[in-house]
Amino acid sequence: MDSNKKLLSISIPDSLYQALKNYQQQQQLEEPTSAVIEILTQFFQLGEEI
């Protein structure tokens, strides 16, 4: 694992998981992790620095 990356483990409600899976499919992302990273990057307005 890249030492600059942190591991998070979370539990989310089914409705939120389904919304995440829908976003993942719409954005054609392979992994839910990629969807979460993209959503957080946009939310915190971090641009492409990740």
N, CA, C and O atoms as a Tripos MOL2 file, in Angstrom:
@<TRIPOS>MOLECULE
protein
  200   199    50     0     0
PROTEIN
NO_CHARGES

@<TRIPOS>ATOM
      1 N           0.8420   -1.1770    0.0000 N.3       1 MET1
      2 CA          0.0000    0.0000    0.0000 C.3       1 MET1
      3 C           0.8890    1.2420    0.0000 C.2       1 MET1
      4 O           1.8880    1.3000    0.7170 O.2       1 MET1
      5 N           0.5280    2.2040   -0.7840 N.am      2 ASP2
      6 CA          1.2410    3.4850   -0.8350 C.3       2 ASP2
      7 C           1.1470    4.1470    0.5370 C.2       2 ASP2
      8 O           0.0530    4.2790    1.0870 O.2       2 ASP2
      9 N           2.2740    4.5590    1.0900 N.am      3 SER3
     10 CA          2.2790    5.1350    2.4330 C.3       3 SER3
     11 C           1.5410    6.4640    2.5170 C.2       3 SER3
     12 O           1.2130    6.9180    3.6130 O.2       3 SER3
     13 N           1.2730    7.1000    1.3650 N.am      4 ASN4
     14 CA          0.5290    8.3590    1.3710 C.3       4 ASN4
     15 C          -0.9710    8.1420    1.3940 C.2       4 ASN4
     16 O          -1.7280    9.1030    1.5410 O.2       4 ASN4
     17 N          -1.4190    6.9050    1.2530 N.am      5 LYS5
     18 CA         -2.8490    6.6060    1.2310 C.3       5 LYS5
     19 C          -3.2580    5.9900    2.5550 C.2       5 LYS5
     20 O          -2.5030    5.2310    3.1620 O.2       5 LYS5
     21 N          -4.4530    6.3220    2.9930 N.am      6 LYS6
     22 CA         -4.9820    5.8100    4.2540 C.3       6 LYS6
     23 C          -6.1260    4.8470    3.9710 C.2       6 LYS6
     24 O          -6.8800    5.0350    3.0170 O.2       6 LYS6
     25 N          -6.2520    3.8320    4.7870 N.am      7 LEU7
     26 CA         -7.3010    2.8380    4.6500 C.3       7 LEU7
     27 C          -8.4610    3.2000    5.5690 C.2       7 LEU7
     28 O          -8.2750    3.4090    6.7680 O.2       7 LEU7
     29 N          -9.6670    3.2710    4.9900 N.am      8 LEU8
     30 CA        -10.8780    3.5030    5.7630 C.3       8 LEU8
     31 C         -11.7920    2.2990    5.6160 C.2       8 LEU8
     32 O         -11.8720    1.7000    4.5430 O.2       8 LEU8
     33 N         -12.4650    1.9530    6.6700 N.am      9 SER9
     34 CA        -13.4590    0.8880    6.6260 C.3       9 SER9
     35 C         -14.7450    1.4570    7.2110 C.2       9 SER9
     36 O         -14.7660    1.9080    8.3560 O.2       9 SER9
     37 N         -15.8240    1.4350    6.4170 N.am     10 ILE10
     38 CA        -17.0830    2.0170    6.8810 C.3      10 ILE10
     39 C         -18.2460    1.0730    6.5870 C.2      10 ILE10
     40 O         -18.1680    0.2230    5.7000 O.2      10 ILE10
     41 N         -19.3030    1.2390    7.3340 N.am     11 SER11
     42 CA        -20.5710    0.5550    7.0710 C.3      11 SER11
     43 C         -21.5670    1.6200    6.6650 C.2      11 SER11
     44 O         -21.6600    2.6680    7.3050 O.2      11 SER11
     45 N         -22.3210    1.3520    5.5880 N.am     12 ILE12
     46 CA        -23.3020    2.3240    5.1130 C.3      12 ILE12
     47 C         -24.6480    1.6360    4.9130 C.2      12 ILE12
     48 O         -24.7000    0.4260    4.6900 O.2      12 ILE12
     49 N         -25.7350    2.3990    4.9920 N.am     13 PRO13
     50 CA        -27.0640    1.8190    4.7570 C.3      13 PRO13
     51 C         -27.1950    1.3350    3.3150 C.2      13 PRO13
     52 O         -26.5090    1.8250    2.4180 O.2      13 PRO13
     53 N         -28.0810    0.3720    3.1090 N.am     14 ASP14
     54 CA        -28.2990   -0.1830    1.7720 C.3      14 ASP14
     55 C         -28.6480    0.8870    0.7520 C.2      14 ASP14
     56 O         -28.1800    0.8300   -0.3850 O.2      14 ASP14
     57 N         -29.4630    1.8620    1.1380 N.am     15 SER15
     58 CA        -29.8770    2.9020    0.1870 C.3      15 SER15
     59 C         -28.6790    3.7200   -0.2930 C.2      15 SER15
     60 O         -28.6010    4.0790   -1.4680 O.2      15 SER15
     61 N         -27.7580    4.0110    0.6010 N.am     16 LEU16
     62 CA        -26.5610    4.7560    0.2260 C.3      16 LEU16
     63 C         -25.6360    3.8940   -0.6370 C.2      16 LEU16
     64 O         -25.0160    4.3920   -1.5760 O.2      16 LEU16
     65 N         -25.5480    2.6130   -0.3180 N.am     17 TYR17
     66 CA        -24.7310    1.7020   -1.1210 C.3      17 TYR17
     67 C         -25.2810    1.5980   -2.5390 C.2      17 TYR17
     68 O         -24.5130    1.5930   -3.5010 O.2      17 TYR17
     69 N         -26.5880    1.5160   -2.6760 N.am     18 GLN18
     70 CA        -27.1950    1.4410   -4.0080 C.3      18 GLN18
     71 C         -26.9370    2.7240   -4.7950 C.2      18 GLN18
     72 O         -26.6630    2.6730   -5.9940 O.2      18 GLN18
     73 N         -27.0230    3.8650   -4.1270 N.am     19 ALA19
     74 CA        -26.7230    5.1390   -4.7910 C.3      19 ALA19
     75 C         -25.2640    5.1680   -5.2400 C.2      19 ALA19
     76 O         -24.9580    5.6550   -6.3280 O.2      19 ALA19
     77 N         -24.3730    4.6540   -4.4130 N.am     20 LEU20
     78 CA        -22.9550    4.5850   -4.7630 C.3      20 LEU20
     79 C         -22.7360    3.6720   -5.9710 C.2      20 LEU20
     80 O         -21.9860    4.0200   -6.8820 O.2      20 LEU20
     81 N         -23.3830    2.5120   -5.9820 N.am     21 LYS21
     82 CA        -23.2560    1.5900   -7.1090 C.3      21 LYS21
     83 C         -23.7990    2.2210   -8.3900 C.2      21 LYS21
     84 O         -23.2160    2.0450   -9.4590 O.2      21 LYS21
     85 N         -24.9060    2.9500   -8.2920 N.am     22 ASN22
     86 CA        -25.4600    3.6420   -9.4590 C.3      22 ASN22
     87 C         -24.4730    4.6710   -9.9890 C.2      22 ASN22
     88 O         -24.2510    4.7600  -11.1960 O.2      22 ASN22
     89 N         -23.8790    5.4480   -9.0870 N.am     23 TYR23
     90 CA        -22.8800    6.4450   -9.4800 C.3      23 TYR23
     91 C         -21.6950    5.7550  -10.1540 C.2      23 TYR23
     92 O         -21.2030    6.2100  -11.1870 O.2      23 TYR23
     93 N         -21.2510    4.6650   -9.5630 N.am     24 GLN24
     94 CA        -20.1230    3.9080  -10.1170 C.3      24 GLN24
     95 C         -20.4250    3.4730  -11.5520 C.2      24 GLN24
     96 O         -19.5770    3.6160  -12.4330 O.2      24 GLN24
     97 N         -21.6060    2.9520  -11.7870 N.am     25 GLN25
     98 CA        -21.9830    2.5090  -13.1350 C.3      25 GLN25
     99 C         -22.0970    3.6840  -14.0950 C.2      25 GLN25
    100 O         -21.6270    3.6030  -15.2300 O.2      25 GLN25
    101 N         -22.7150    4.7750  -13.6540 N.am     26 GLN26
    102 CA        -22.8820    5.9540  -14.5080 C.3      26 GLN26
    103 C         -21.5340    6.5200  -14.9360 C.2      26 GLN26
    104 O         -21.3760    6.9770  -16.0680 O.2      26 GLN26
    105 N         -20.5720    6.4890  -14.0350 N.am     27 GLN27
    106 CA        -19.2480    7.0420  -14.3170 C.3      27 GLN27
    107 C         -18.3060    6.0030  -14.9390 C.2      27 GLN27
    108 O         -17.1540    6.3010  -15.2520 O.2      27 GLN27
    109 N         -18.8140    4.7950  -15.1090 N.am     28 GLN28
    110 CA        -18.0400    3.6880  -15.6790 C.3      28 GLN28
    111 C         -16.7460    3.4370  -14.9040 C.2      28 GLN28
    112 O         -15.6700    3.2870  -15.4840 O.2      28 GLN28
    113 N         -16.8800    3.3960  -13.5990 N.am     29 LEU29
    114 CA        -15.7480    3.1190  -12.7190 C.3      29 LEU29
    115 C         -15.7580    1.6350  -12.3600 C.2      29 LEU29
    116 O         -16.8230    1.0510  -12.1610 O.2      29 LEU29
    117 N         -14.5920    1.0340  -12.2770 N.am     30 GLU30
    118 CA        -14.5070   -0.4070  -12.0370 C.3      30 GLU30
    119 C         -14.7820   -0.7930  -10.5860 C.2      30 GLU30
    120 O         -15.3510   -1.8540  -10.3290 O.2      30 GLU30
    121 N         -14.3900    0.0430   -9.6440 N.am     31 GLU31
    122 CA        -14.4890   -0.3040   -8.2270 C.3      31 GLU31
    123 C         -15.2910    0.7360   -7.4490 C.2      31 GLU31
    124 O         -15.2450    1.9230   -7.7740 O.2      31 GLU31
    125 N         -16.0240    0.3020   -6.4270 N.am     32 PRO32
    126 CA        -16.7120    1.2660   -5.5610 C.3      32 PRO32
    127 C         -15.7330    2.2550   -4.9220 C.2      32 PRO32
    128 O         -16.0740    3.4150   -4.6930 O.2      32 PRO32
    129 N         -14.5210    1.7880   -4.6370 N.am     33 THR33
    130 CA        -13.5070    2.6680   -4.0550 C.3      33 THR33
    131 C         -13.2260    3.8590   -4.9580 C.2      33 THR33
    132 O         -13.0690    4.9830   -4.4800 O.2      33 THR33
    133 N         -13.1620    3.6160   -6.2550 N.am     34 SER34
    134 CA        -12.9270    4.7090   -7.2070 C.3      34 SER34
    135 C         -14.0640    5.7160   -7.1670 C.2      34 SER34
    136 O         -13.8400    6.9220   -7.2710 O.2      34 SER34
    137 N         -15.2880    5.2180   -7.0150 N.am     35 ALA35
    138 CA        -16.4490    6.1080   -6.9320 C.3      35 ALA35
    139 C         -16.3780    6.9620   -5.6700 C.2      35 ALA35
    140 O         -16.6350    8.1650   -5.7150 O.2      35 ALA35
    141 N         -16.0310    6.3440   -4.5500 N.am     36 VAL36
    142 CA        -15.9320    7.0890   -3.2870 C.3      36 VAL36
    143 C         -14.8460    8.1550   -3.3830 C.2      36 VAL36
    144 O         -15.0550    9.2890   -2.9510 O.2      36 VAL36
    145 N         -13.6950    7.8090   -3.9420 N.am     37 ILE37
    146 CA        -12.6000    8.7780   -4.0800 C.3      37 ILE37
    147 C         -13.0220    9.9380   -4.9690 C.2      37 ILE37
    148 O         -12.7290   11.0940   -4.6620 O.2      37 ILE37
    149 N         -13.7100    9.6390   -6.0720 N.am     38 GLU38
    150 CA        -14.1620   10.6960   -6.9760 C.3      38 GLU38
    151 C         -15.1810   11.6120   -6.2920 C.2      38 GLU38
    152 O         -15.1070   12.8340   -6.4220 O.2      38 GLU38
    153 N         -16.1220   11.0230   -5.5700 N.am     39 ILE39
    154 CA        -17.1400   11.8080   -4.8610 C.3      39 ILE39
    155 C         -16.4930   12.7040   -3.8060 C.2      39 ILE39
    156 O         -16.8170   13.8890   -3.7200 O.2      39 ILE39
    157 N         -15.5900   12.1540   -3.0120 N.am     40 LEU40
    158 CA        -14.9270   12.9520   -1.9710 C.3      40 LEU40
    159 C         -14.0530   14.0480   -2.5710 C.2      40 LEU40
    160 O         -13.9980   15.1590   -2.0450 O.2      40 LEU40
    161 N         -13.3730   13.7400   -3.6640 N.am     41 THR41
    162 CA        -12.5350   14.7350   -4.3390 C.3      41 THR41
    163 C         -13.3810   15.9070   -4.8090 C.2      41 THR41
    164 O         -12.9950   17.0640   -4.6420 O.2      41 THR41
    165 N         -14.5400   15.6050   -5.4000 N.am     42 GLN42
    166 CA        -15.4390   16.6660   -5.8600 C.3      42 GLN42
    167 C         -16.0210   17.4410   -4.6760 C.2      42 GLN42
    168 O         -16.0940   18.6700   -4.7080 O.2      42 GLN42
    169 N         -16.4310   16.7220   -3.6370 N.am     43 PHE43
    170 CA        -17.0390   17.3670   -2.4700 C.3      43 PHE43
    171 C         -16.0730   18.3560   -1.8150 C.2      43 PHE43
    172 O         -16.4600   19.4710   -1.4650 O.2      43 PHE43
    173 N         -14.8340   17.9480   -1.6550 N.am     44 PHE44
    174 CA        -13.8390   18.8040   -1.0120 C.3      44 PHE44
    175 C         -13.0890   19.6880   -1.9990 C.2      44 PHE44
    176 O         -12.1520   20.3940   -1.6260 O.2      44 PHE44
    177 N         -13.5070   19.6440   -3.2530 N.am     45 GLN45
    178 CA        -12.9470   20.4800   -4.3200 C.3      45 GLN45
    179 C         -11.4230   20.3850   -4.3640 C.2      45 GLN45
    180 O         -10.7190   21.3940   -4.3490 O.2      45 GLN45
    181 N         -10.9340   19.1410   -4.4190 N.am     46 LEU46
    182 CA         -9.4930   18.9150   -4.4200 C.3      46 LEU46
    183 C          -8.9030   18.8180   -5.8150 C.2      46 LEU46
    184 O          -7.6820   18.7640   -5.9620 O.2      46 LEU46
    185 N          -9.7360   18.7950   -6.8340 N.am     47 GLY47
    186 CA         -9.2210   18.7190   -8.1950 C.3      47 GLY47
    187 C          -8.5330   17.4070   -8.4600 C.2      47 GLY47
    188 O          -9.0200   16.3520   -8.0540 O.2      47 GLY47
    189 N          -7.4020   17.4600   -9.1400 N.am     48 GLU48
    190 CA         -6.6860   16.2540   -9.5600 C.3      48 GLU48
    191 C          -5.4720   15.9540   -8.6920 C.2      48 GLU48
    192 O          -4.5940   15.2040   -9.1180 O.2      48 GLU48
    193 N          -5.3950   16.5070   -7.5070 N.am     49 GLU49
    194 CA         -4.1810   16.3330   -6.7150 C.3      49 GLU49
    195 C          -4.0940   14.9890   -6.0060 C.2      49 GLU49
    196 O          -3.0770   14.7050   -5.3720 O.2      49 GLU49
    197 N          -5.1310   14.1480   -6.0930 N.am     50 ILE50
    198 CA         -5.0860   12.8360   -5.4340 C.3      50 ILE50
    199 C          -4.4400   11.8240   -6.3380 C.2      50 ILE50
    200 O          -4.3080   10.6590   -5.9660 O.2      50 ILE50
@<TRIPOS>BOND
     1     1     2 1
     2     2     3 1
     3     3     4 2
     4     3     5 am
     5     5     6 1
     6     6     7 1
     7     7     8 2
     8     7     9 am
     9     9    10 1
    10    10    11 1
    11    11    12 2
    12    11    13 am
    13    13    14 1
    14    14    15 1
    15    15    16 2
    16    15    17 am
    17    17    18 1
    18    18    19 1
    19    19    20 2
    20    19    21 am
    21    21    22 1
    22    22    23 1
    23    23    24 2
    24    23    25 am
    25    25    26 1
    26    26    27 1
    27    27    28 2
    28    27    29 am
    29    29    30 1
    30    30    31 1
    31    31    32 2
    32    31    33 am
    33    33    34 1
    34    34    35 1
    35    35    36 2
    36    35    37 am
    37    37    38 1
    38    38    39 1
    39    39    40 2
    40    39    41 am
    41    41    42 1
    42    42    43 1
    43    43    44 2
    44    43    45 am
    45    45    46 1
    46    46    47 1
    47    47    48 2
    48    47    49 am
    49    49    50 1
    50    50    51 1
    51    51    52 2
    52    51    53 am
    53    53    54 1
    54    54    55 1
    55    55    56 2
    56    55    57 am
    57    57    58 1
    58    58    59 1
    59    59    60 2
    60    59    61 am
    61    61    62 1
    62    62    63 1
    63    63    64 2
    64    63    65 am
    65    65    66 1
    66    66    67 1
    67    67    68 2
    68    67    69 am
    69    69    70 1
    70    70    71 1
    71    71    72 2
    72    71    73 am
    73    73    74 1
    74    74    75 1
    75    75    76 2
    76    75    77 am
    77    77    78 1
    78    78    79 1
    79    79    80 2
    80    79    81 am
    81    81    82 1
    82    82    83 1
    83    83    84 2
    84    83    85 am
    85    85    86 1
    86    86    87 1
    87    87    88 2
    88    87    89 am
    89    89    90 1
    90    90    91 1
    91    91    92 2
    92    91    93 am
    93    93    94 1
    94    94    95 1
    95    95    96 2
    96    95    97 am
    97    97    98 1
    98    98    99 1
    99    99   100 2
   100    99   101 am
   101   101   102 1
   102   102   103 1
   103   103   104 2
   104   103   105 am
   105   105   106 1
   106   106   107 1
   107   107   108 2
   108   107   109 am
   109   109   110 1
   110   110   111 1
   111   111   112 2
   112   111   113 am
   113   113   114 1
   114   114   115 1
   115   115   116 2
   116   115   117 am
   117   117   118 1
   118   118   119 1
   119   119   120 2
   120   119   121 am
   121   121   122 1
   122   122   123 1
   123   123   124 2
   124   123   125 am
   125   125   126 1
   126   126   127 1
   127   127   128 2
   128   127   129 am
   129   129   130 1
   130   130   131 1
   131   131   132 2
   132   131   133 am
   133   133   134 1
   134   134   135 1
   135   135   136 2
   136   135   137 am
   137   137   138 1
   138   138   139 1
   139   139   140 2
   140   139   141 am
   141   141   142 1
   142   142   143 1
   143   143   144 2
   144   143   145 am
   145   145   146 1
   146   146   147 1
   147   147   148 2
   148   147   149 am
   149   149   150 1
   150   150   151 1
   151   151   152 2
   152   151   153 am
   153   153   154 1
   154   154   155 1
   155   155   156 2
   156   155   157 am
   157   157   158 1
   158   158   159 1
   159   159   160 2
   160   159   161 am
   161   161   162 1
   162   162   163 1
   163   163   164 2
   164   163   165 am
   165   165   166 1
   166   166   167 1
   167   167   168 2
   168   167   169 am
   169   169   170 1
   170   170   171 1
   171   171   172 2
   172   171   173 am
   173   173   174 1
   174   174   175 1
   175   175   176 2
   176   175   177 am
   177   177   178 1
   178   178   179 1
   179   179   180 2
   180   179   181 am
   181   181   182 1
   182   182   183 1
   183   183   184 2
   184   183   185 am
   185   185   186 1
   186   186   187 1
   187   187   188 2
   188   187   189 am
   189   189   190 1
   190   190   191 1
   191   191   192 2
   192   191   193 am
   193   193   194 1
   194   194   195 1
   195   195   196 2
   196   195   197 am
   197   197   198 1
   198   198   199 1
   199   199   200 2
@<TRIPOS>SUBSTRUCTURE
     1 MET1         2 RESIDUE 1 A MET
     2 ASP2         6 RESIDUE 1 A ASP
     3 SER3        10 RESIDUE 1 A SER
     4 ASN4        14 RESIDUE 1 A ASN
     5 LYS5        18 RESIDUE 1 A LYS
     6 LYS6        22 RESIDUE 1 A LYS
     7 LEU7        26 RESIDUE 1 A LEU
     8 LEU8        30 RESIDUE 1 A LEU
     9 SER9        34 RESIDUE 1 A SER
    10 ILE10       38 RESIDUE 1 A ILE
    11 SER11       42 RESIDUE 1 A SER
    12 ILE12       46 RESIDUE 1 A ILE
    13 PRO13       50 RESIDUE 1 A PRO
    14 ASP14       54 RESIDUE 1 A ASP
    15 SER15       58 RESIDUE 1 A SER
    16 LEU16       62 RESIDUE 1 A LEU
    17 TYR17       66 RESIDUE 1 A TYR
    18 GLN18       70 RESIDUE 1 A GLN
    19 ALA19       74 RESIDUE 1 A ALA
    20 LEU20       78 RESIDUE 1 A LEU
    21 LYS21       82 RESIDUE 1 A LYS
    22 ASN22       86 RESIDUE 1 A ASN
    23 TYR23       90 RESIDUE 1 A TYR
    24 GLN24       94 RESIDUE 1 A GLN
    25 GLN25       98 RESIDUE 1 A GLN
    26 GLN26      102 RESIDUE 1 A GLN
    27 GLN27      106 RESIDUE 1 A GLN
    28 GLN28      110 RESIDUE 1 A GLN
    29 LEU29      114 RESIDUE 1 A LEU
    30 GLU30      118 RESIDUE 1 A GLU
    31 GLU31      122 RESIDUE 1 A GLU
    32 PRO32      126 RESIDUE 1 A PRO
    33 THR33      130 RESIDUE 1 A THR
    34 SER34      134 RESIDUE 1 A SER
    35 ALA35      138 RESIDUE 1 A ALA
    36 VAL36      142 RESIDUE 1 A VAL
    37 ILE37      146 RESIDUE 1 A ILE
    38 GLU38      150 RESIDUE 1 A GLU
    39 ILE39      154 RESIDUE 1 A ILE
    40 LEU40      158 RESIDUE 1 A LEU
    41 THR41      162 RESIDUE 1 A THR
    42 GLN42      166 RESIDUE 1 A GLN
    43 PHE43      170 RESIDUE 1 A PHE
    44 PHE44      174 RESIDUE 1 A PHE
    45 GLN45      178 RESIDUE 1 A GLN
    46 LEU46      182 RESIDUE 1 A LEU
    47 GLY47      186 RESIDUE 1 A GLY
    48 GLU48      190 RESIDUE 1 A GLU
    49 GLU49      194 RESIDUE 1 A GLU
    50 ILE50      198 RESIDUE 1 A ILE
